[in-house]
Short mmCIF file of C-alpha atoms in Angstrom, two decimals:
data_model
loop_
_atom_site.label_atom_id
_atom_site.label_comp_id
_atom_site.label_asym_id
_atom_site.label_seq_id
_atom_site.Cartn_x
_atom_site.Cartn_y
_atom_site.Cartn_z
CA UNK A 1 84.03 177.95 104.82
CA UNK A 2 86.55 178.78 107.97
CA UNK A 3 83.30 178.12 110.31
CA UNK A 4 82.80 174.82 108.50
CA UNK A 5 86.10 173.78 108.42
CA UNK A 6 86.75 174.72 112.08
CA UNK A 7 83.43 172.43 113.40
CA UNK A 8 85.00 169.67 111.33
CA UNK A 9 88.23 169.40 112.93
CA UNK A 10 86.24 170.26 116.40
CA UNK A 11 83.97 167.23 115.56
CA UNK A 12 87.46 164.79 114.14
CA UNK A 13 89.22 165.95 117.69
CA UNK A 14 86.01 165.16 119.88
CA UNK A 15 85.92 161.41 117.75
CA UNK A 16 89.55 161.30 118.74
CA UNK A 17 89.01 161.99 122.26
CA UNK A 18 85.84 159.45 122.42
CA UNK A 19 87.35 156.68 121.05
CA UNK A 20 90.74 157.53 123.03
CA UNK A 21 89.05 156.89 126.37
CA UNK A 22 86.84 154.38 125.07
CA UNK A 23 89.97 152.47 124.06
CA UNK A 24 91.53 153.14 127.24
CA UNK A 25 88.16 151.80 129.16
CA UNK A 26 88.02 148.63 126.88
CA UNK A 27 91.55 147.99 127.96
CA UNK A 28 91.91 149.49 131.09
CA UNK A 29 89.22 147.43 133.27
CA UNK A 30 89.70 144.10 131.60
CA UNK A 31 93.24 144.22 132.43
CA UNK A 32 92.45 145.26 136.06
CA UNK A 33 89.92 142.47 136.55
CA UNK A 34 92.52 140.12 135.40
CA UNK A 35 95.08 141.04 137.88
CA UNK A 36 94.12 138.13 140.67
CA UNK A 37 95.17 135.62 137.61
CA UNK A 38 98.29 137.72 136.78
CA UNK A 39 99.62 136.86 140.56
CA UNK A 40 98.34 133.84 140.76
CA UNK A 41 100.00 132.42 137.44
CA UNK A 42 103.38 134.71 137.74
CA UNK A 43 103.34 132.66 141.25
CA UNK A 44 103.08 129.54 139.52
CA UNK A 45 105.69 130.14 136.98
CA UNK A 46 108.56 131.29 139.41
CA UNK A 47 107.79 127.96 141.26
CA UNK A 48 105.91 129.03 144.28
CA UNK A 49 105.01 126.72 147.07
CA UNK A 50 102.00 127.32 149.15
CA UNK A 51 102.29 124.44 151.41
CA UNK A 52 106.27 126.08 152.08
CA UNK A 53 107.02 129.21 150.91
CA UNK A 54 110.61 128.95 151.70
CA UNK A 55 110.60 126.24 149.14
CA UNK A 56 110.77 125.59 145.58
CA UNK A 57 107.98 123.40 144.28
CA UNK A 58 110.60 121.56 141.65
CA UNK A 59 112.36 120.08 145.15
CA UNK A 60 111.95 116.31 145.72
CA UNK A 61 110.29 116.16 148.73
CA UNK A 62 107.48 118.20 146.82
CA UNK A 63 107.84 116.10 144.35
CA UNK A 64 107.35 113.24 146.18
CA UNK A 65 104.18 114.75 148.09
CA UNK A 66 102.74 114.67 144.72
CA UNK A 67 101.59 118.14 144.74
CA UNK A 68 99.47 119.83 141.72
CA UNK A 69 99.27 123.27 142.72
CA UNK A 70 95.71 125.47 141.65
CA UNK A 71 94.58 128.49 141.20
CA UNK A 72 91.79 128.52 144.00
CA UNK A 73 94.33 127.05 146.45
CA UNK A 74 97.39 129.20 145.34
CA UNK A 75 95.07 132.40 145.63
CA UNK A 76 93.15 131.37 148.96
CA UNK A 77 97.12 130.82 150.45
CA UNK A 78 98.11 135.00 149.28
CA UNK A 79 94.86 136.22 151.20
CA UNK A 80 95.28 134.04 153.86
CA UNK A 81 99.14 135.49 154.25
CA UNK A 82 98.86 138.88 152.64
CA UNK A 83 95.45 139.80 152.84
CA UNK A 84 92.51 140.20 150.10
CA UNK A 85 95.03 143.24 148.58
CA UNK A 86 97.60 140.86 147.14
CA UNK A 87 95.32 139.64 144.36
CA UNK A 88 95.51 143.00 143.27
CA UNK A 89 99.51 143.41 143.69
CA UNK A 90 101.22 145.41 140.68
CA UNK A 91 97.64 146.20 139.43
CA UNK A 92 99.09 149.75 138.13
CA UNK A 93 101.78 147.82 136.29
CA UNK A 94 99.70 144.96 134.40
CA UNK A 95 97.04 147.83 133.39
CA UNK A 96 100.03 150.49 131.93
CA UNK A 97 101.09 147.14 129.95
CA UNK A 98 97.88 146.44 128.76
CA UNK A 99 96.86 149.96 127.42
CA UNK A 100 99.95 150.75 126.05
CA UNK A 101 100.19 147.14 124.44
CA UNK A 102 96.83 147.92 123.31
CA UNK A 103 97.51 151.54 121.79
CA UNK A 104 100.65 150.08 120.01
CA UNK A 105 98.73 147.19 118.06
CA UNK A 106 96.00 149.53 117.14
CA UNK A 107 98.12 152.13 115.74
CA UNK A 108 100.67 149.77 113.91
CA UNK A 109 97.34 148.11 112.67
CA UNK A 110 96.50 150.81 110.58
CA UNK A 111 99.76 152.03 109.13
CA UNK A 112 100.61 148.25 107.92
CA UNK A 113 97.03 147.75 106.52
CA UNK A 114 98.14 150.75 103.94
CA UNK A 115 101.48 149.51 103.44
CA UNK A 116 101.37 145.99 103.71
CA UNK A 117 97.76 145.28 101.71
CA UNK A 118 96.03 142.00 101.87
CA UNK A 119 97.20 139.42 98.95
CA UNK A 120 94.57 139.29 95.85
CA UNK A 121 94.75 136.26 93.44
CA UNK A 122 96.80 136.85 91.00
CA UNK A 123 95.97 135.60 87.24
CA UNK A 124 95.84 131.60 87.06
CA UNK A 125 96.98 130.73 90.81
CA UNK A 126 95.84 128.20 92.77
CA UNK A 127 93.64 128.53 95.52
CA UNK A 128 96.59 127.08 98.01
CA UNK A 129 98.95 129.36 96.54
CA UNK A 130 96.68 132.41 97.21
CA UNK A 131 95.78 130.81 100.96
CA UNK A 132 99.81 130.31 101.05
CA UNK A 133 100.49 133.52 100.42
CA UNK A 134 97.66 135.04 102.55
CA UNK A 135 98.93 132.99 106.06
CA UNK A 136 102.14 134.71 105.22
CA UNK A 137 101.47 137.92 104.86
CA UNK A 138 99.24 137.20 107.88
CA UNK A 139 102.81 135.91 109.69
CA UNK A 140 104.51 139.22 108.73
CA UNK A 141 102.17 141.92 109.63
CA UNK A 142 100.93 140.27 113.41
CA UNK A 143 104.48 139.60 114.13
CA UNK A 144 105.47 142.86 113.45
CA UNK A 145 102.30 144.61 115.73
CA UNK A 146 102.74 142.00 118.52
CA UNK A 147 106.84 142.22 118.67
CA UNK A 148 106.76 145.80 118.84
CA UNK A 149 104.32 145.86 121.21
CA UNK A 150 105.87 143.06 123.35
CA UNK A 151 108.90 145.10 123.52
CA UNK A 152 107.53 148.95 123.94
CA UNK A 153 105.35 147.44 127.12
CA UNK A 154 107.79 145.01 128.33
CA UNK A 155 109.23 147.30 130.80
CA UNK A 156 105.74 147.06 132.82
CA UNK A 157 106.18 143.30 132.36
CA UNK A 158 108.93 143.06 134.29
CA UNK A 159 107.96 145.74 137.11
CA UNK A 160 105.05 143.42 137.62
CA UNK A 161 106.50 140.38 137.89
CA UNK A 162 109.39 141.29 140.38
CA UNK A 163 106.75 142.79 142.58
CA UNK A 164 104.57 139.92 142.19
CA UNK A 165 107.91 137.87 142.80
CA UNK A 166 108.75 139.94 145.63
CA UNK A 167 105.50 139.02 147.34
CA UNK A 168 106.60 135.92 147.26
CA UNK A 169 109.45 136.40 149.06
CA UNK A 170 108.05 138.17 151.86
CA UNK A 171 110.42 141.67 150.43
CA UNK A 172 109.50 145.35 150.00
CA UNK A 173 111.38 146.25 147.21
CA UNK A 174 109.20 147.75 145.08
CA UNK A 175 106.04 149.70 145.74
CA UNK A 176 103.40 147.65 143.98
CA UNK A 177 100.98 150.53 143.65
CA UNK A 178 103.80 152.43 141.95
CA UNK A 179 105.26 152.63 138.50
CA UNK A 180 108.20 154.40 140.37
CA UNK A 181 109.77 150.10 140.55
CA UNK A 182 111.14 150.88 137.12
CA UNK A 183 113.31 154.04 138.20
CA UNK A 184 114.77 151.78 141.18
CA UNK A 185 115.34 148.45 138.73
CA UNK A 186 117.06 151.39 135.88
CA UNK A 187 119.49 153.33 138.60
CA UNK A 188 120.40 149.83 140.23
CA UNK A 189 120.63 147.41 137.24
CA UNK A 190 120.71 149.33 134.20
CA UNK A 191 118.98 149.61 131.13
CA UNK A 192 119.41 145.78 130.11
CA UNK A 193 117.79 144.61 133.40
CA UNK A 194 114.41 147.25 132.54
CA UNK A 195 113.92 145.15 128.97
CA UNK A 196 115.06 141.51 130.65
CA UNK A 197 113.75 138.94 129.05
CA UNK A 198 113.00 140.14 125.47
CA UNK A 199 114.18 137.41 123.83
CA UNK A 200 111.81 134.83 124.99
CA UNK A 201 109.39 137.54 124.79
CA UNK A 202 109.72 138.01 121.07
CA UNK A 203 109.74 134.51 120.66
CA UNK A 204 106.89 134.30 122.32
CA UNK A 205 105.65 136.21 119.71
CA UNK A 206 106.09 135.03 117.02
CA UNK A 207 105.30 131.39 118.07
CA UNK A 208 102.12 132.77 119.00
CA UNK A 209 100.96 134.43 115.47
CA UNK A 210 102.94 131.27 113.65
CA UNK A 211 100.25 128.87 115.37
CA UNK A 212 97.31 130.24 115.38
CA UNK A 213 97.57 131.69 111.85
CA UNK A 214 97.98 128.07 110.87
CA UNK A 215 95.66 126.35 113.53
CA UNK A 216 92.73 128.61 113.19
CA UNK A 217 91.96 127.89 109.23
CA UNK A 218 92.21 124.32 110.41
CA UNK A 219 89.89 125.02 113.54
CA UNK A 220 87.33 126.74 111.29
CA UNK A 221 87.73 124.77 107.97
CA UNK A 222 87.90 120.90 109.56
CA UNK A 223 86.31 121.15 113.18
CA UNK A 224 83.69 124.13 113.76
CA UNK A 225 81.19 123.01 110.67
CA UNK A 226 80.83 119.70 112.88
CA UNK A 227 80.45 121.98 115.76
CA UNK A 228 78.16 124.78 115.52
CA UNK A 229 76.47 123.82 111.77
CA UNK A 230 74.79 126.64 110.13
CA UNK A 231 71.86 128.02 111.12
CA UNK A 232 68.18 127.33 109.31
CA UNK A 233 66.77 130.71 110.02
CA UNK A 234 68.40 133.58 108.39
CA UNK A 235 67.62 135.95 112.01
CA UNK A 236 70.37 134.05 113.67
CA UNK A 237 73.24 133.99 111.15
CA UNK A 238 74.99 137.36 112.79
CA UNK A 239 75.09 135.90 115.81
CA UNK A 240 76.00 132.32 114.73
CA UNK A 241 78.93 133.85 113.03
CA UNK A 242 79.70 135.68 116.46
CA UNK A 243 79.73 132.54 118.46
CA UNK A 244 81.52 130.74 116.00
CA UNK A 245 84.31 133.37 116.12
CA UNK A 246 84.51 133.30 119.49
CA UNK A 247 84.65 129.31 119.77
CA UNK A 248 86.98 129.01 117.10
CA UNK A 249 89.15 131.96 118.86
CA UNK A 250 89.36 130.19 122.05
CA UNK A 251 90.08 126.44 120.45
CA UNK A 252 92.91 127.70 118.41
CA UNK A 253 94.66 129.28 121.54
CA UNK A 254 93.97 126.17 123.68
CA UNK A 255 95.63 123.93 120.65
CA UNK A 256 98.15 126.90 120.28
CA UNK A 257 99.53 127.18 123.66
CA UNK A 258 101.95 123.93 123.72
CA UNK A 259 103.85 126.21 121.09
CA UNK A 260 103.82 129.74 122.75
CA UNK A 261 103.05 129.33 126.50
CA UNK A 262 106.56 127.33 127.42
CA UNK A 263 108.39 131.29 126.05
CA UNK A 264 106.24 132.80 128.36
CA UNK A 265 106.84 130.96 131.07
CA UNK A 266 110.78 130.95 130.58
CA UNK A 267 110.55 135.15 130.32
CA UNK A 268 108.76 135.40 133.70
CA UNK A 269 111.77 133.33 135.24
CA UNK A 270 114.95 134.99 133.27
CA UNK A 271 113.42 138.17 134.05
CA UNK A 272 112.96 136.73 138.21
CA UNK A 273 116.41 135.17 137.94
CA UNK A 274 117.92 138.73 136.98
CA UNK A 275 116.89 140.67 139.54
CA UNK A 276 118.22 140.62 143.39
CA UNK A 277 115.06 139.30 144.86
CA UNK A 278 115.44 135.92 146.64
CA UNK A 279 113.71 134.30 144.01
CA UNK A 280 116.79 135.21 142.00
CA UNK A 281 119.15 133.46 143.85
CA UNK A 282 119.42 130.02 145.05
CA UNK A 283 118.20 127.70 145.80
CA UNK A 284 115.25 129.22 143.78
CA UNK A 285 117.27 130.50 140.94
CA UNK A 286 119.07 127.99 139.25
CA UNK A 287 121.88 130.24 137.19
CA UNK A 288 120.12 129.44 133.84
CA UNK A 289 121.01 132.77 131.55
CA UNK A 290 119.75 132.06 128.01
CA UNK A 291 116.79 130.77 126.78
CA UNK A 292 117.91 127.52 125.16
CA UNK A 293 119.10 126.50 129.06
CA UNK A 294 115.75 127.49 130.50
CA UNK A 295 113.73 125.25 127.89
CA UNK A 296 116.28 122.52 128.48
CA UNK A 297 116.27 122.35 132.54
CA UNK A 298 112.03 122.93 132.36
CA UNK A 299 111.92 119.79 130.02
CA UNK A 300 113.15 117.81 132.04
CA UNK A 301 111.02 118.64 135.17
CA UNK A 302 107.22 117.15 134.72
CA UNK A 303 104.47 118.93 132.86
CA UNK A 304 102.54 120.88 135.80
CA UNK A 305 106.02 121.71 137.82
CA UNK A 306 107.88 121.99 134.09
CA UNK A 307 107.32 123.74 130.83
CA UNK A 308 103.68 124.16 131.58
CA UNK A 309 103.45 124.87 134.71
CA UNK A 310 100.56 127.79 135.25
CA UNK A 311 98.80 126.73 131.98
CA UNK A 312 96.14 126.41 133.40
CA UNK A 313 92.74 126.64 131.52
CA UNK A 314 91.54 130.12 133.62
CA UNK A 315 95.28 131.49 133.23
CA UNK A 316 95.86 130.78 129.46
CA UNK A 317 92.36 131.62 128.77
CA UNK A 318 92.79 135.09 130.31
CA UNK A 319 96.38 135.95 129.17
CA UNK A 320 95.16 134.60 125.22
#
């Protein structure tokens, strides 16, 4: 019985160790192959210029050249200046945030499945009632996972944008190949400049799990059965219900991202205007300290240098 027990828990730590790296390899080289986007997109958000890099895109006589930056053109301008290893600045950063993002859904996913249990109908209620009560409970447990993993990772966040910043710039800062950036931003700034920027972060959050809970049972109820309809042959209904997962996914963050993407964008730029990087002073910084002041001044700048600016198709498709 000691033999039997002992290959058991032998066999429960090997599953643990599988599925450990295999979680860490599902994570790990996405969020490395998305790195060229992170810069690219962080670039666009602090209000990078190509054409000038000593200037701020949001300045009239950009304005009045009409420019519309891109992703090609903004990337093709960081190899031209920097080389072909810019696209893969703060790469160590934006993969830490990843896996540990990753590892803190997964295992909050769990433990709230247990104590937070899916809503059953209850004796003579409704079917909107039940759905009701279903989209909130929904609400309550995503917010939770994706808050607390917003916040545990956000220190990466904002390691990899001031380095991406600092590229920017033309400074040396922080090593972007290092994670030692966060030591440096704690003994300079302090603990409140490692987690700047959680407030539109959290927001973030929550606006994020708030629409999509809502818009995806419209996505899938109203729009996919005039999209994909079902399938005759009963072979293909697995994979019909795959792509249809996947297309629905992807429409509900494109129709979501008005509502989520402008608390992104206003996060990348409190936690910019924070640090002592030339992007965080003027003219580029414009002394903005809460959120509210940040939504107001990028409202009143036009879409693609405003509140969307970097929302692109390629760049919200890979941070959704």
């Amino acid at each position: 019985k000691n033999q039997q027990n002992k290959m058991a828990n032998n066999s429960n730590n090997n599953d643990f160790i599988g599925g450990a790296i295999q979680g860490f390899l599902t994570v790990a080289i996405p969020g490395a192959l998305k790195t060229p986007f992170t810069v690219t997109a962080t670039l666009f958000q602090i209000g990078y210029d190509p054409a000038n890099p000593k200037q701020h895109f949001e300045t009239p006589s950009t304005a009045r050249r009409g420019l519309r930056p891109s992703v090609l053109r903004m990337g093709r301008d960081m190899v031209r200046r920097h080389g072909w290893s810019s696209l893969a600045y703060a790469s160590p950063a934006v993969v830490t945030e990843s896996v540990i993002s990753h590892a803190v859904k997964t295992s909050l996913h769990g433990a709230l499945a247990n104590s937070f249990p899916k809503p059953q109908q209850r004796k003579d209620e409704s079917p909107v009632a039940l759905e009701t009560r279903r989209i909130l409970h929904e609400i309550t447990v995503e917010s939770i996972e994706l808050c607390t993993a917003a916040v545990i990772s956000l220190p990466f966040r904002v390691l990899s944008v001031r380095i991406i910043a600092q590229l920017a710039g033309g400074e040396e800062i922080y090593n972007p190949y290092s994670l030692m950036g966060l030591k440096t931003i704690f003994e300079q700034e302090g603990l409140a400049a490692v987690f700047s920027g959680i407030v539109p972060d959290v927001v973030e959050q929550i606006a994020l799990v708030v629409s999509t809970s809502i818009l995806r049972r419209c996505v899938q109820h109203y729009l996919m059965p005039y999209l994909m309809p079902p399938p005759v042959e009963d072979d293909s209904v697995e994979r019909h219900e795959q792509l249809s997962t996947f297309v629905a996914y992807n429409l509900t963050q494109e129709f979501a991202s008005p509502f989520y993407y402008p608390f992104r964008l206003i996060r990348t730029n409190v936690i910019v205007a924070e640090s002592p990087l030339s992007y965080g002073a003027p003219p580029f910084s414009k002394g903005l300290v809460t959120t509210l002041d940040w939504y107001k001044y990028l409202r009143t700048l036009p879409n693609h240098r405003g509140i969307f600016r970097g929302s692109g198709y390629l760049t919200t498709r890979i941070f959704g």
